[in-house]
Amino acid sequence: MAKKLVRSKKDRMFLGVLGGIAEPLNVDPTLVRLIFVVLLVFNPAAMTLLYFLAALVIPEEEREEEKSLSERIEELIGETGERLEDVISGNENYKAVASC
């Protein structure tokens, strides 16, 4: 049975999009992230837009109830804000996750 494409909860650096893409492909998530960074260097606007669109479209793994698009956007904005605050403040929890 083919694995379903979902945003990863266990292998995530930001929103779980790249970790979620790597799982069904049976590829190391680091490789997917490196490819994304290379593409991001060449076309930052398009890759950023694609990443956030993927975060909206791809459901998070083990979602119990279906949520509306506006609820998913609010969650995405909240999580993005939290992650950015961690990066800006140099939070130790973010550093521990990033070093994995």
mmCIF file of C-alpha atoms in Angstrom:
data_model
loop_
_atom_site.group_PDB
_atom_site.id
_atom_site.type_symbol
_atom_site.label_atom_id
_atom_site.label_comp_id
_atom_site.label_asym_id
_atom_site.label_seq_id
_atom_site.Cartn_x
_atom_site.Cartn_y
_atom_site.Cartn_z
ATOM 1 C CA MET A 1 0.000 0.000 0.000
ATOM 2 C CA ALA A 2 1.348 3.423 -0.950
ATOM 3 C CA LYS A 3 2.054 5.884 1.831
ATOM 4 C CA LYS A 4 -0.133 8.960 1.960
ATOM 5 C CA LEU A 5 1.529 12.358 1.514
ATOM 6 C CA VAL A 6 1.257 14.205 4.828
ATOM 7 C CA ARG A 7 3.238 16.870 6.677
ATOM 8 C CA SER A 8 5.508 15.082 9.110
ATOM 9 C CA LYS A 9 5.158 15.626 12.844
ATOM 10 C CA LYS A 10 8.258 13.664 13.816
ATOM 11 C CA ASP A 11 10.698 14.795 11.118
ATOM 12 C CA ARG A 12 10.156 18.522 10.819
ATOM 13 C CA MET A 13 12.358 21.561 10.861
ATOM 14 C CA PHE A 14 9.714 24.176 10.128
ATOM 15 C CA LEU A 15 6.249 22.988 9.101
ATOM 16 C CA GLY A 16 6.963 19.357 8.177
ATOM 17 C CA VAL A 17 6.499 19.743 4.427
ATOM 18 C CA LEU A 18 9.916 18.486 3.321
ATOM 19 C CA GLY A 19 10.015 15.702 5.902
ATOM 20 C CA GLY A 20 6.548 14.663 4.738
ATOM 21 C CA ILE A 21 7.659 14.586 1.115
ATOM 22 C CA ALA A 22 10.704 12.450 1.956
ATOM 23 C CA GLU A 23 8.791 9.739 3.859
ATOM 24 C CA PRO A 24 6.717 8.210 1.014
ATOM 25 C CA LEU A 25 9.693 8.491 -1.340
ATOM 26 C CA ASN A 26 11.902 6.566 1.136
ATOM 27 C CA VAL A 27 14.558 9.276 0.817
ATOM 28 C CA ASP A 28 16.621 10.903 3.544
ATOM 29 C CA PRO A 29 14.813 14.135 4.539
ATOM 30 C CA THR A 30 18.160 15.934 4.625
ATOM 31 C CA LEU A 31 18.560 15.282 0.905
ATOM 32 C CA VAL A 32 15.103 16.737 0.199
ATOM 33 C CA ARG A 33 15.977 19.783 2.324
ATOM 34 C CA LEU A 34 19.280 20.287 0.486
ATOM 35 C CA ILE A 35 17.541 20.129 -2.888
ATOM 36 C CA PHE A 36 14.975 22.631 -1.630
ATOM 37 C CA VAL A 37 17.695 25.026 -0.430
ATOM 38 C CA VAL A 38 19.481 24.861 -3.785
ATOM 39 C CA LEU A 39 16.215 25.620 -5.590
ATOM 40 C CA LEU A 40 15.488 28.358 -3.047
ATOM 41 C CA VAL A 41 18.784 30.081 -3.895
ATOM 42 C CA PHE A 42 17.912 30.184 -7.602
ATOM 43 C CA ASN A 43 14.273 31.259 -7.205
ATOM 44 C CA PRO A 44 13.470 32.374 -3.639
ATOM 45 C CA ALA A 45 10.041 33.875 -4.332
ATOM 46 C CA ALA A 46 8.648 30.848 -6.157
ATOM 47 C CA MET A 47 10.085 28.300 -3.722
ATOM 48 C CA THR A 48 8.805 30.212 -0.683
ATOM 49 C CA LEU A 49 5.349 30.440 -2.222
ATOM 50 C CA LEU A 50 5.393 26.740 -3.151
ATOM 51 C CA TYR A 51 6.478 25.757 0.358
ATOM 52 C CA PHE A 52 3.649 27.653 2.045
ATOM 53 C CA LEU A 53 1.101 26.451 -0.505
ATOM 54 C CA ALA A 54 2.246 22.880 0.131
ATOM 55 C CA ALA A 55 1.900 23.486 3.874
ATOM 56 C CA LEU A 56 -1.705 24.551 3.288
ATOM 57 C CA VAL A 57 -2.615 21.759 0.881
ATOM 58 C CA ILE A 58 -0.814 18.788 2.437
ATOM 59 C CA PRO A 59 -2.614 17.647 5.594
ATOM 60 C CA GLU A 60 -0.707 17.135 8.817
ATOM 61 C CA GLU A 61 -0.176 13.509 9.776
ATOM 62 C CA GLU A 62 -2.672 11.828 12.116
ATOM 63 C CA ARG A 63 -5.316 14.497 11.809
ATOM 64 C CA GLU A 64 -8.441 13.296 13.566
ATOM 65 C CA GLU A 65 -10.975 15.850 12.360
ATOM 66 C CA GLU A 66 -11.114 17.714 9.090
ATOM 67 C CA LYS A 67 -10.587 21.461 9.462
ATOM 68 C CA SER A 68 -11.662 24.292 7.209
ATOM 69 C CA LEU A 69 -9.131 26.173 5.102
ATOM 70 C CA SER A 70 -9.391 29.257 7.315
ATOM 71 C CA GLU A 71 -8.620 27.166 10.429
ATOM 72 C CA ARG A 72 -5.641 25.581 8.664
ATOM 73 C CA ILE A 73 -4.363 29.027 7.608
ATOM 74 C CA GLU A 74 -4.676 30.296 11.196
ATOM 75 C CA GLU A 75 -2.765 27.259 12.518
ATOM 76 C CA LEU A 76 -0.095 27.718 9.848
ATOM 77 C CA ILE A 77 0.330 31.408 10.701
ATOM 78 C CA GLY A 78 0.527 30.604 14.414
ATOM 79 C CA GLU A 79 3.096 27.849 13.968
ATOM 80 C CA THR A 80 5.138 29.996 11.588
ATOM 81 C CA GLY A 81 5.172 32.817 14.132
ATOM 82 C CA GLU A 82 6.264 30.471 16.919
ATOM 83 C CA ARG A 83 9.087 29.007 14.823
ATOM 84 C CA LEU A 84 10.299 32.442 13.745
ATOM 85 C CA GLU A 85 10.293 33.632 17.352
ATOM 86 C CA ASP A 86 12.380 30.586 18.293
ATOM 87 C CA VAL A 87 14.874 31.330 15.528
ATOM 88 C CA ILE A 88 15.106 35.042 16.332
ATOM 89 C CA SER A 89 15.411 34.553 20.089
ATOM 90 C CA GLY A 90 17.894 31.665 19.765
ATOM 91 C CA ASN A 91 15.629 29.366 21.795
ATOM 92 C CA GLU A 92 17.457 26.225 22.953
ATOM 93 C CA ASN A 93 14.513 23.989 21.959
ATOM 94 C CA TYR A 94 14.818 25.116 18.340
ATOM 95 C CA LYS A 95 18.567 24.525 18.352
ATOM 96 C CA ALA A 96 18.052 20.995 19.672
ATOM 97 C CA VAL A 97 15.528 20.215 16.929
ATOM 98 C CA ALA A 98 17.667 21.811 14.227
ATOM 99 C CA SER A 99 20.722 19.791 15.191
ATOM 100 C CA CYS A 100 18.897 16.451 14.763
#
